[in-house]
């Protein structure tokens, strides 16, 4: 689940699945940008790449989140990415770009890759990612009541 922006690297993500015996399901707002339509057109006929344009129904998104084998986080220009936190809460394994923001958000509890060649190698050689599920102790860091209380503390 990703926005169709260059810094989310969805073209590179799709490319890393070419020739793999693994399926990628990518949900994005493809039709909202030239970049998105480029990616959609380029990969729409690749059998192991499923591209879903503009899915906004939370129940349906949650079905994908809760039933995926792993989530691949490719966003590179963010602080704490909400999509990453949502996947942590979904208790699914996380594979992420190796950048400081993502390592901090995950507190090191993920499988990190530095480039898409490395990602492809990881996907070719590894079938079980269950050790990369965020621990419950980390999820407490992103507890909404706790966060609101901390913000209130700044103002009171």
Tab-separated table of N, CA and C in Angstrom:
chain	number	residue	atom	x	y	z
A	1	UNK	N	0.874	-1.156	0.000
A	1	UNK	CA	0.000	0.000	0.000
A	1	UNK	C	0.918	1.215	0.000
A	2	UNK	N	0.809	1.995	-1.067
A	2	UNK	CA	1.750	3.097	-1.224
A	2	UNK	C	1.167	4.157	-2.147
A	3	UNK	N	1.556	5.393	-1.915
A	3	UNK	CA	1.180	6.455	-2.847
A	3	UNK	C	2.097	6.392	-4.061
A	4	UNK	N	1.555	6.735	-5.224
A	4	UNK	CA	2.318	6.686	-6.473
A	4	UNK	C	3.181	7.936	-6.626
A	5	UNK	N	4.249	7.995	-5.837
A	5	UNK	CA	5.219	9.086	-5.882
A	5	UNK	C	6.606	8.493	-6.113
A	6	UNK	N	7.450	9.234	-6.781
A	6	UNK	CA	8.787	8.740	-7.119
A	6	UNK	C	9.552	8.280	-5.873
A	7	UNK	N	9.458	9.035	-4.771
A	7	UNK	CA	10.231	8.677	-3.581
A	7	UNK	C	9.729	7.393	-2.916
A	8	UNK	N	8.573	6.876	-3.324
A	8	UNK	CA	8.103	5.584	-2.819
A	8	UNK	C	8.665	4.421	-3.628
A	9	UNK	N	9.329	4.712	-4.727
A	9	UNK	CA	10.095	3.728	-5.494
A	9	UNK	C	9.272	2.509	-5.931
A	10	UNK	N	8.018	2.724	-6.311
A	10	UNK	CA	7.190	1.567	-6.681
A	10	UNK	C	7.604	0.975	-8.030
A	11	UNK	N	8.199	1.763	-8.915
A	11	UNK	CA	8.732	1.213	-10.162
A	11	UNK	C	9.848	0.220	-9.842
A	12	UNK	N	10.760	0.627	-8.980
A	12	UNK	CA	11.872	-0.243	-8.596
A	12	UNK	C	11.373	-1.484	-7.864
A	13	UNK	N	10.348	-1.309	-7.027
A	13	UNK	CA	9.779	-2.450	-6.316
A	13	UNK	C	9.209	-3.461	-7.305
A	14	UNK	N	8.400	-2.991	-8.243
A	14	UNK	CA	7.831	-3.886	-9.247
A	14	UNK	C	8.932	-4.577	-10.045
A	15	UNK	N	9.936	-3.819	-10.430
A	15	UNK	CA	11.041	-4.378	-11.206
A	15	UNK	C	11.736	-5.510	-10.459
A	16	UNK	N	11.832	-5.392	-9.143
A	16	UNK	CA	12.511	-6.429	-8.363
A	16	UNK	C	11.722	-7.744	-8.334
A	17	UNK	N	10.452	-7.710	-8.722
A	17	UNK	CA	9.643	-8.929	-8.766
A	17	UNK	C	9.641	-9.588	-10.142
A	18	UNK	N	10.217	-8.937	-11.135
A	18	UNK	CA	10.268	-9.525	-12.471
A	18	UNK	C	11.077	-10.822	-12.422
A	19	UNK	N	10.502	-11.888	-12.937
A	19	UNK	CA	11.190	-13.176	-12.968
A	19	UNK	C	11.165	-13.951	-11.661
A	20	UNK	N	10.559	-13.405	-10.631
A	20	UNK	CA	10.478	-14.116	-9.350
A	20	UNK	C	9.262	-15.041	-9.331
A	21	UNK	N	9.360	-16.082	-8.548
A	21	UNK	CA	8.236	-16.976	-8.332
A	21	UNK	C	7.486	-16.559	-7.073
A	22	UNK	N	7.310	-15.261	-6.895
A	22	UNK	CA	6.585	-14.681	-5.761
A	22	UNK	C	5.653	-13.623	-6.317
A	23	UNK	N	4.563	-13.405	-5.597
A	23	UNK	CA	3.554	-12.452	-6.060
A	23	UNK	C	3.669	-11.146	-5.291
A	24	UNK	N	3.575	-10.049	-6.025
A	24	UNK	CA	3.507	-8.725	-5.435
A	24	UNK	C	2.094	-8.192	-5.633
A	25	UNK	N	1.473	-7.766	-4.562
A	25	UNK	CA	0.200	-7.054	-4.633
A	25	UNK	C	0.495	-5.628	-4.207
A	26	UNK	N	0.293	-4.703	-5.127
A	26	UNK	CA	0.609	-3.303	-4.863
A	26	UNK	C	-0.653	-2.463	-5.049
A	27	UNK	N	-1.045	-1.807	-3.977
A	27	UNK	CA	-2.210	-0.927	-3.991
A	27	UNK	C	-1.702	0.503	-3.968
A	28	UNK	N	-2.155	1.294	-4.946
A	28	UNK	CA	-1.693	2.673	-5.024
A	28	UNK	C	-2.720	3.528	-5.763
A	29	UNK	N	-2.499	4.816	-5.698
A	29	UNK	CA	-3.318	5.772	-6.445
A	29	UNK	C	-2.660	6.020	-7.801
A	30	UNK	N	-2.496	4.965	-8.567
A	30	UNK	CA	-1.775	5.015	-9.839
A	30	UNK	C	-2.279	6.112	-10.763
A	31	UNK	N	-3.599	6.269	-10.869
A	31	UNK	CA	-4.163	7.192	-11.851
A	31	UNK	C	-4.037	8.659	-11.449
A	32	UNK	N	-3.461	8.950	-10.292
A	32	UNK	CA	-3.390	10.333	-9.827
A	32	UNK	C	-2.133	11.080	-10.260
A	33	UNK	N	-1.216	10.399	-10.942
A	33	UNK	CA	0.012	11.076	-11.364
A	33	UNK	C	0.581	10.424	-12.619
A	34	UNK	N	1.431	11.164	-13.308
A	34	UNK	CA	2.118	10.603	-14.478
A	34	UNK	C	2.984	9.418	-14.077
A	35	UNK	N	3.652	9.558	-12.947
A	35	UNK	CA	4.493	8.466	-12.452
A	35	UNK	C	3.646	7.218	-12.203
A	36	UNK	N	2.509	7.395	-11.554
A	36	UNK	CA	1.631	6.262	-11.258
A	36	UNK	C	1.113	5.586	-12.512
A	37	UNK	N	0.674	6.364	-13.492
A	37	UNK	CA	0.177	5.763	-14.730
A	37	UNK	C	1.306	5.085	-15.499
A	38	UNK	N	2.508	5.636	-15.406
A	38	UNK	CA	3.678	4.994	-16.029
A	38	UNK	C	3.900	3.607	-15.426
A	39	UNK	N	3.908	3.530	-14.093
A	39	UNK	CA	4.129	2.245	-13.413
A	39	UNK	C	3.000	1.267	-13.742
A	40	UNK	N	1.771	1.733	-13.696
A	40	UNK	CA	0.620	0.877	-14.004
A	40	UNK	C	0.722	0.313	-15.420
A	41	UNK	N	1.012	1.154	-16.376
A	41	UNK	CA	1.130	0.696	-17.768
A	41	UNK	C	2.299	-0.270	-17.954
A	42	UNK	N	3.405	0.000	-17.277
A	42	UNK	CA	4.612	-0.810	-17.445
A	42	UNK	C	4.446	-2.236	-16.895
A	43	UNK	N	3.714	-2.388	-15.791
A	43	UNK	CA	3.662	-3.694	-15.117
A	43	UNK	C	2.289	-4.365	-15.125
A	44	UNK	N	1.288	-3.763	-15.749
A	44	UNK	CA	-0.080	-4.284	-15.661
A	44	UNK	C	-0.261	-5.678	-16.262
A	45	UNK	N	0.615	-6.092	-17.139
A	45	UNK	CA	0.482	-7.416	-17.760
A	45	UNK	C	1.490	-8.439	-17.256
A	46	UNK	N	2.139	-8.146	-16.154
A	46	UNK	CA	3.102	-9.086	-15.571
A	46	UNK	C	2.320	-10.008	-14.624
A	47	UNK	N	2.328	-11.329	-14.888
A	47	UNK	CA	1.443	-12.252	-14.143
A	47	UNK	C	1.617	-12.262	-12.620
A	48	UNK	N	2.831	-12.076	-12.123
A	48	UNK	CA	3.036	-12.161	-10.675
A	48	UNK	C	2.973	-10.790	-9.981
A	49	UNK	N	2.593	-9.748	-10.726
A	49	UNK	CA	2.455	-8.413	-10.143
A	49	UNK	C	0.998	-7.979	-10.288
A	50	UNK	N	0.323	-7.841	-9.144
A	50	UNK	CA	-1.077	-7.434	-9.111
A	50	UNK	C	-1.118	-5.972	-8.686
A	51	UNK	N	-1.598	-5.113	-9.573
A	51	UNK	CA	-1.667	-3.679	-9.298
A	51	UNK	C	-3.131	-3.290	-9.104
A	52	UNK	N	-3.420	-2.705	-7.957
A	52	UNK	CA	-4.784	-2.287	-7.631
A	52	UNK	C	-4.795	-0.766	-7.534
A	53	UNK	N	-5.601	-0.161	-8.385
A	53	UNK	CA	-5.645	1.290	-8.471
A	53	UNK	C	-6.734	1.863	-7.562
A	54	UNK	N	-6.311	2.655	-6.596
A	54	UNK	CA	-7.254	3.440	-5.799
A	54	UNK	C	-8.202	2.651	-4.919
A	55	UNK	N	-7.696	1.825	-4.060
A	55	UNK	CA	-8.530	1.118	-3.087
A	55	UNK	C	-8.505	1.911	-1.787
A	56	UNK	N	-9.682	2.390	-1.347
A	56	UNK	CA	-9.745	3.256	-0.169
A	56	UNK	C	-10.675	2.708	0.905
A	57	UNK	N	-11.246	1.542	0.702
A	57	UNK	CA	-12.125	0.932	1.680
A	57	UNK	C	-11.266	0.302	2.771
A	58	UNK	N	-11.377	0.825	3.999
A	58	UNK	CA	-10.507	0.375	5.084
A	58	UNK	C	-10.625	-1.122	5.344
A	59	UNK	N	-11.838	-1.655	5.308
A	59	UNK	CA	-12.015	-3.092	5.563
A	59	UNK	C	-11.270	-3.924	4.511
A	60	UNK	N	-11.347	-3.505	3.255
A	60	UNK	CA	-10.645	-4.233	2.201
A	60	UNK	C	-9.133	-4.057	2.317
A	61	UNK	N	-8.693	-2.851	2.642
A	61	UNK	CA	-7.256	-2.631	2.858
A	61	UNK	C	-6.748	-3.481	4.024
A	62	UNK	N	-7.540	-3.543	5.090
A	62	UNK	CA	-7.144	-4.350	6.241
A	62	UNK	C	-7.052	-5.829	5.888
A	63	UNK	N	-7.918	-6.314	5.006
A	63	UNK	CA	-7.818	-7.709	4.555
A	63	UNK	C	-6.464	-7.967	3.911
A	64	UNK	N	-6.023	-7.036	3.099
A	64	UNK	CA	-4.709	-7.176	2.469
A	64	UNK	C	-3.617	-7.090	3.532
A	65	UNK	N	-3.711	-6.092	4.401
A	65	UNK	CA	-2.694	-5.917	5.451
A	65	UNK	C	-2.562	-7.175	6.312
A	66	UNK	N	-3.675	-7.707	6.763
A	66	UNK	CA	-3.665	-8.802	7.726
A	66	UNK	C	-3.364	-10.161	7.099
A	67	UNK	N	-3.412	-10.242	5.763
A	67	UNK	CA	-3.216	-11.541	5.119
A	67	UNK	C	-1.999	-11.612	4.208
A	68	UNK	N	-1.221	-10.557	4.163
A	68	UNK	CA	-0.034	-10.605	3.306
A	68	UNK	C	1.064	-11.436	3.973
A	69	UNK	N	1.949	-11.956	3.151
A	69	UNK	CA	3.085	-12.729	3.668
A	69	UNK	C	4.087	-11.799	4.355
A	70	UNK	N	4.261	-10.604	3.777
A	70	UNK	CA	5.149	-9.583	4.345
A	70	UNK	C	4.812	-8.253	3.681
A	71	UNK	N	5.184	-7.177	4.351
A	71	UNK	CA	4.995	-5.831	3.819
A	71	UNK	C	6.367	-5.284	3.448
A	72	UNK	N	6.477	-4.733	2.251
A	72	UNK	CA	7.737	-4.142	1.809
A	72	UNK	C	7.562	-2.626	1.815
A	73	UNK	N	8.317	-1.965	2.664
A	73	UNK	CA	8.230	-0.502	2.823
A	73	UNK	C	9.379	0.131	2.050
A	74	UNK	N	9.027	0.914	1.026
A	74	UNK	CA	10.044	1.488	0.143
A	74	UNK	C	10.134	3.001	0.225
A	75	UNK	N	9.358	3.608	1.104
A	75	UNK	CA	9.356	5.066	1.213
A	75	UNK	C	10.668	5.540	1.835
A	76	UNK	N	11.248	6.574	1.221
A	76	UNK	CA	12.556	7.054	1.683
A	76	UNK	C	12.557	8.471	2.214
A	77	UNK	N	11.494	9.241	1.963
A	77	UNK	CA	11.475	10.636	2.402
A	77	UNK	C	10.351	10.856	3.403
A	78	UNK	N	10.557	10.373	4.602
A	78	UNK	CA	9.499	10.517	5.602
A	78	UNK	C	10.109	10.523	6.995
A	79	UNK	N	9.271	10.844	7.935
A	79	UNK	CA	9.622	10.667	9.337
A	79	UNK	C	9.058	9.314	9.727
A	80	UNK	N	8.110	9.325	10.638
A	80	UNK	CA	7.421	8.087	10.986
A	80	UNK	C	6.282	7.904	9.995
A	81	UNK	N	6.423	6.962	9.093
A	81	UNK	CA	5.425	6.741	8.050
A	81	UNK	C	4.199	6.038	8.627
A	82	UNK	N	3.020	6.635	8.498
A	82	UNK	CA	1.800	5.991	9.003
A	82	UNK	C	1.566	4.603	8.416
A	83	UNK	N	1.893	4.418	7.143
A	83	UNK	CA	1.691	3.094	6.533
A	83	UNK	C	2.578	2.044	7.196
A	84	UNK	N	3.756	2.444	7.619
A	84	UNK	CA	4.661	1.524	8.294
A	84	UNK	C	4.117	1.149	9.672
A	85	UNK	N	3.615	2.130	10.397
A	85	UNK	CA	3.037	1.865	11.720
A	85	UNK	C	1.796	0.985	11.593
A	86	UNK	N	0.960	1.247	10.582
A	86	UNK	CA	-0.222	0.399	10.367
A	86	UNK	C	0.179	-1.051	10.157
A	87	UNK	N	1.245	-1.272	9.422
A	87	UNK	CA	1.685	-2.647	9.185
A	87	UNK	C	2.294	-3.267	10.439
A	88	UNK	N	2.959	-2.468	11.242
A	88	UNK	CA	3.476	-2.987	12.506
A	88	UNK	C	2.324	-3.491	13.360
A	89	UNK	N	1.256	-2.713	13.418
A	89	UNK	CA	0.077	-3.072	14.210
A	89	UNK	C	-0.607	-4.307	13.632
A	90	UNK	N	-0.503	-4.503	12.325
A	90	UNK	CA	-1.099	-5.668	11.671
A	90	UNK	C	-0.349	-6.956	11.991
A	91	UNK	N	0.801	-6.821	12.636
A	91	UNK	CA	1.590	-7.990	13.055
A	91	UNK	C	2.012	-8.854	11.865
A	92	UNK	N	2.442	-8.192	10.804
A	92	UNK	CA	2.975	-8.875	9.631
A	92	UNK	C	4.460	-8.556	9.537
A	93	UNK	N	5.248	-9.454	8.956
A	93	UNK	CA	6.679	-9.181	8.796
A	93	UNK	C	6.902	-7.938	7.937
A	94	UNK	N	7.951	-7.205	8.268
A	94	UNK	CA	8.252	-5.976	7.549
A	94	UNK	C	9.657	-6.038	6.950
A	95	UNK	N	9.701	-5.755	5.659
A	95	UNK	CA	10.938	-5.628	4.907
A	95	UNK	C	11.006	-4.158	4.503
A	96	UNK	N	12.102	-3.494	4.810
A	96	UNK	CA	12.134	-2.041	4.634
A	96	UNK	C	13.453	-1.550	4.059
A	97	UNK	N	13.358	-0.420	3.362
A	97	UNK	CA	14.580	0.255	2.945
A	97	UNK	C	15.400	0.593	4.188
A	98	UNK	N	16.688	0.469	4.047
A	98	UNK	CA	17.603	0.676	5.162
A	98	UNK	C	17.976	2.158	5.246
A	99	UNK	N	17.059	2.925	5.838
A	99	UNK	CA	17.329	4.338	6.077
A	99	UNK	C	17.063	4.621	7.557
A	100	UNK	N	17.690	5.659	8.113
A	100	UNK	CA	17.567	5.913	9.556
A	100	UNK	C	16.124	6.040	10.051
A	101	UNK	N	15.253	6.732	9.308
A	101	UNK	CA	13.876	6.929	9.770
A	101	UNK	C	13.148	5.598	9.938
A	102	UNK	N	13.311	4.705	8.969
A	102	UNK	CA	12.617	3.423	9.040
A	102	UNK	C	13.213	2.537	10.126
A	103	UNK	N	14.530	2.557	10.261
A	103	UNK	CA	15.159	1.773	11.334
A	103	UNK	C	14.720	2.274	12.702
A	104	UNK	N	14.598	3.604	12.844
A	104	UNK	CA	14.150	4.182	14.110
A	104	UNK	C	12.701	3.784	14.395
A	105	UNK	N	11.827	3.951	13.397
A	105	UNK	CA	10.416	3.601	13.577
A	105	UNK	C	10.270	2.139	13.982
A	106	UNK	N	11.016	1.275	13.345
A	106	UNK	CA	10.935	-0.170	13.612
A	106	UNK	C	11.824	-0.599	14.774
A	107	UNK	N	12.609	0.324	15.308
A	107	UNK	CA	13.553	0.017	16.379
A	107	UNK	C	14.424	-1.196	16.009
A	108	UNK	N	14.771	-1.256	14.720
A	108	UNK	CA	15.634	-2.335	14.240
A	108	UNK	C	14.923	-3.658	14.000
A	109	UNK	N	13.625	-3.745	14.272
A	109	UNK	CA	12.877	-5.002	14.141
A	109	UNK	C	12.283	-5.150	12.749
A	110	UNK	N	13.119	-5.348	11.776
A	110	UNK	CA	12.668	-5.556	10.412
A	110	UNK	C	13.805	-6.144	9.615
A	111	UNK	N	13.508	-6.543	8.405
A	111	UNK	CA	14.539	-6.989	7.477
A	111	UNK	C	14.818	-5.799	6.570
A	112	UNK	N	16.037	-5.319	6.583
A	112	UNK	CA	16.375	-4.093	5.880
A	112	UNK	C	17.211	-4.382	4.638
A	113	UNK	N	16.918	-3.636	3.557
A	113	UNK	CA	17.681	-3.779	2.318
A	113	UNK	C	18.177	-2.405	1.877
A	114	UNK	N	19.355	-2.390	1.271
A	114	UNK	CA	19.960	-1.113	0.877
A	114	UNK	C	19.649	-0.729	-0.562
A	115	UNK	N	19.348	-1.702	-1.412
A	115	UNK	CA	18.963	-1.409	-2.791
A	115	UNK	C	18.081	-2.545	-3.308
A	116	UNK	N	17.528	-2.358	-4.495
A	116	UNK	CA	16.544	-3.315	-4.991
A	116	UNK	C	17.167	-4.600	-5.524
A	117	UNK	N	18.453	-4.573	-5.837
A	117	UNK	CA	19.155	-5.813	-6.168
A	117	UNK	C	19.216	-6.697	-4.923
A	118	UNK	N	19.520	-6.073	-3.792
A	118	UNK	CA	19.561	-6.813	-2.526
A	118	UNK	C	18.168	-7.323	-2.156
A	119	UNK	N	17.140	-6.510	-2.373
A	119	UNK	CA	15.778	-6.956	-2.093
A	119	UNK	C	15.437	-8.183	-2.925
A	120	UNK	N	15.746	-8.140	-4.205
A	120	UNK	CA	15.441	-9.279	-5.079
A	120	UNK	C	16.154	-10.538	-4.585
A	121	UNK	N	17.407	-10.414	-4.187
A	121	UNK	CA	18.156	-11.559	-3.655
A	121	UNK	C	17.498	-12.098	-2.388
A	122	UNK	N	17.067	-11.196	-1.503
A	122	UNK	CA	16.377	-11.626	-0.277
A	122	UNK	C	15.106	-12.395	-0.618
A	123	UNK	N	14.340	-11.881	-1.563
A	123	UNK	CA	13.087	-12.531	-1.943
A	123	UNK	C	13.328	-13.871	-2.631
A	124	UNK	N	14.404	-13.980	-3.392
A	124	UNK	CA	14.735	-15.246	-4.065
A	124	UNK	C	15.191	-16.310	-3.077
A	125	UNK	N	15.880	-15.900	-2.024
A	125	UNK	CA	16.550	-16.861	-1.141
A	125	UNK	C	15.879	-17.090	0.197
A	126	UNK	N	14.841	-16.365	0.505
A	126	UNK	CA	14.202	-16.486	1.817
A	126	UNK	C	12.711	-16.687	1.610
A	127	UNK	N	12.133	-17.625	2.345
A	127	UNK	CA	10.689	-17.853	2.204
A	127	UNK	C	9.932	-17.556	3.498
A	128	UNK	N	10.628	-17.553	4.621
A	128	UNK	CA	9.969	-17.293	5.904
A	128	UNK	C	10.489	-15.975	6.464
A	129	UNK	N	9.565	-15.041	6.671
A	129	UNK	CA	9.936	-13.718	7.176
A	129	UNK	C	9.377	-13.476	8.576
A	130	UNK	N	8.867	-14.516	9.216
A	130	UNK	CA	8.154	-14.351	10.486
A	130	UNK	C	9.005	-13.741	11.600
A	131	UNK	N	10.298	-13.831	11.511
A	131	UNK	CA	11.144	-13.238	12.555
A	131	UNK	C	11.180	-11.706	12.474
A	132	UNK	N	10.548	-11.143	11.441
A	132	UNK	CA	10.571	-9.688	11.248
A	132	UNK	C	9.234	-9.038	11.585
A	133	UNK	N	8.484	-9.650	12.477
A	133	UNK	CA	7.240	-9.075	12.985
A	133	UNK	C	7.591	-8.204	14.182
A	134	UNK	N	7.023	-7.010	14.233
A	134	UNK	CA	7.316	-6.092	15.337
A	134	UNK	C	6.816	-6.650	16.663
A	135	UNK	N	7.643	-6.581	17.699
A	135	UNK	CA	7.218	-7.085	19.006
A	135	UNK	C	6.165	-6.171	19.645
A	136	UNK	N	5.342	-6.747	20.499
A	136	UNK	CA	4.296	-5.976	21.182
A	136	UNK	C	4.882	-4.792	21.953
A	137	UNK	N	6.053	-4.966	22.518
A	137	UNK	CA	6.668	-3.879	23.287
A	137	UNK	C	6.922	-2.652	22.408
A	138	UNK	N	7.241	-2.856	21.133
A	138	UNK	CA	7.459	-1.736	20.226
A	138	UNK	C	6.139	-1.058	19.876
A	139	UNK	N	5.074	-1.828	19.778
A	139	UNK	CA	3.775	-1.258	19.416
A	139	UNK	C	3.273	-0.288	20.481
A	140	UNK	N	3.693	-0.459	21.715
A	140	UNK	CA	3.300	0.477	22.785
A	140	UNK	C	3.804	1.893	22.495
A	141	UNK	N	4.921	1.992	21.802
A	141	UNK	CA	5.489	3.291	21.435
A	141	UNK	C	4.515	4.080	20.558
A	142	UNK	N	3.681	3.372	19.794
A	142	UNK	CA	2.756	4.007	18.855
A	142	UNK	C	1.299	3.901	19.310
A	143	UNK	N	1.094	3.715	20.595
A	143	UNK	CA	-0.250	3.673	21.164
A	143	UNK	C	-0.844	5.078	21.109
A	144	UNK	N	-2.013	5.210	20.449
A	144	UNK	CA	-2.588	6.533	20.196
A	144	UNK	C	-2.892	7.292	21.491
A	145	UNK	N	-3.449	6.626	22.506
A	145	UNK	CA	-3.745	7.310	23.774
A	145	UNK	C	-2.463	7.852	24.408
A	146	UNK	N	-1.404	7.085	24.332
A	146	UNK	CA	-0.125	7.513	24.893
A	146	UNK	C	0.406	8.729	24.129
A	147	UNK	N	0.313	8.719	22.826
A	147	UNK	CA	0.807	9.825	22.007
A	147	UNK	C	0.015	11.103	22.283
A	148	UNK	N	-1.310	10.986	22.359
A	148	UNK	CA	-2.152	12.156	22.643
A	148	UNK	C	-1.788	12.711	24.015
A	149	UNK	N	-1.604	11.858	24.985
A	149	UNK	CA	-1.243	12.291	26.337
A	149	UNK	C	0.095	13.039	26.329
A	150	UNK	N	1.044	12.562	25.557
A	150	UNK	CA	2.342	13.231	25.475
A	150	UNK	C	2.215	14.615	24.834
A	151	UNK	N	1.389	14.707	23.785
A	151	UNK	CA	1.150	16.022	23.165
A	151	UNK	C	0.459	16.961	24.160
A	152	UNK	N	-0.526	16.475	24.865
A	152	UNK	CA	-1.222	17.313	25.866
A	152	UNK	C	-0.243	17.794	26.929
A	153	UNK	N	0.694	16.935	27.295
A	153	UNK	CA	1.684	17.305	28.281
A	153	UNK	C	2.570	18.462	27.838
A	154	UNK	N	2.773	18.584	26.562
A	154	UNK	CA	3.577	19.689	26.013
A	154	UNK	C	2.858	21.026	26.171
A	155	UNK	N	1.528	20.982	26.160
A	155	UNK	CA	0.746	22.214	26.176
A	155	UNK	C	0.185	22.583	27.528
A	156	UNK	N	0.222	21.665	28.465
A	156	UNK	CA	-0.360	21.935	29.785
A	156	UNK	C	0.684	22.316	30.805
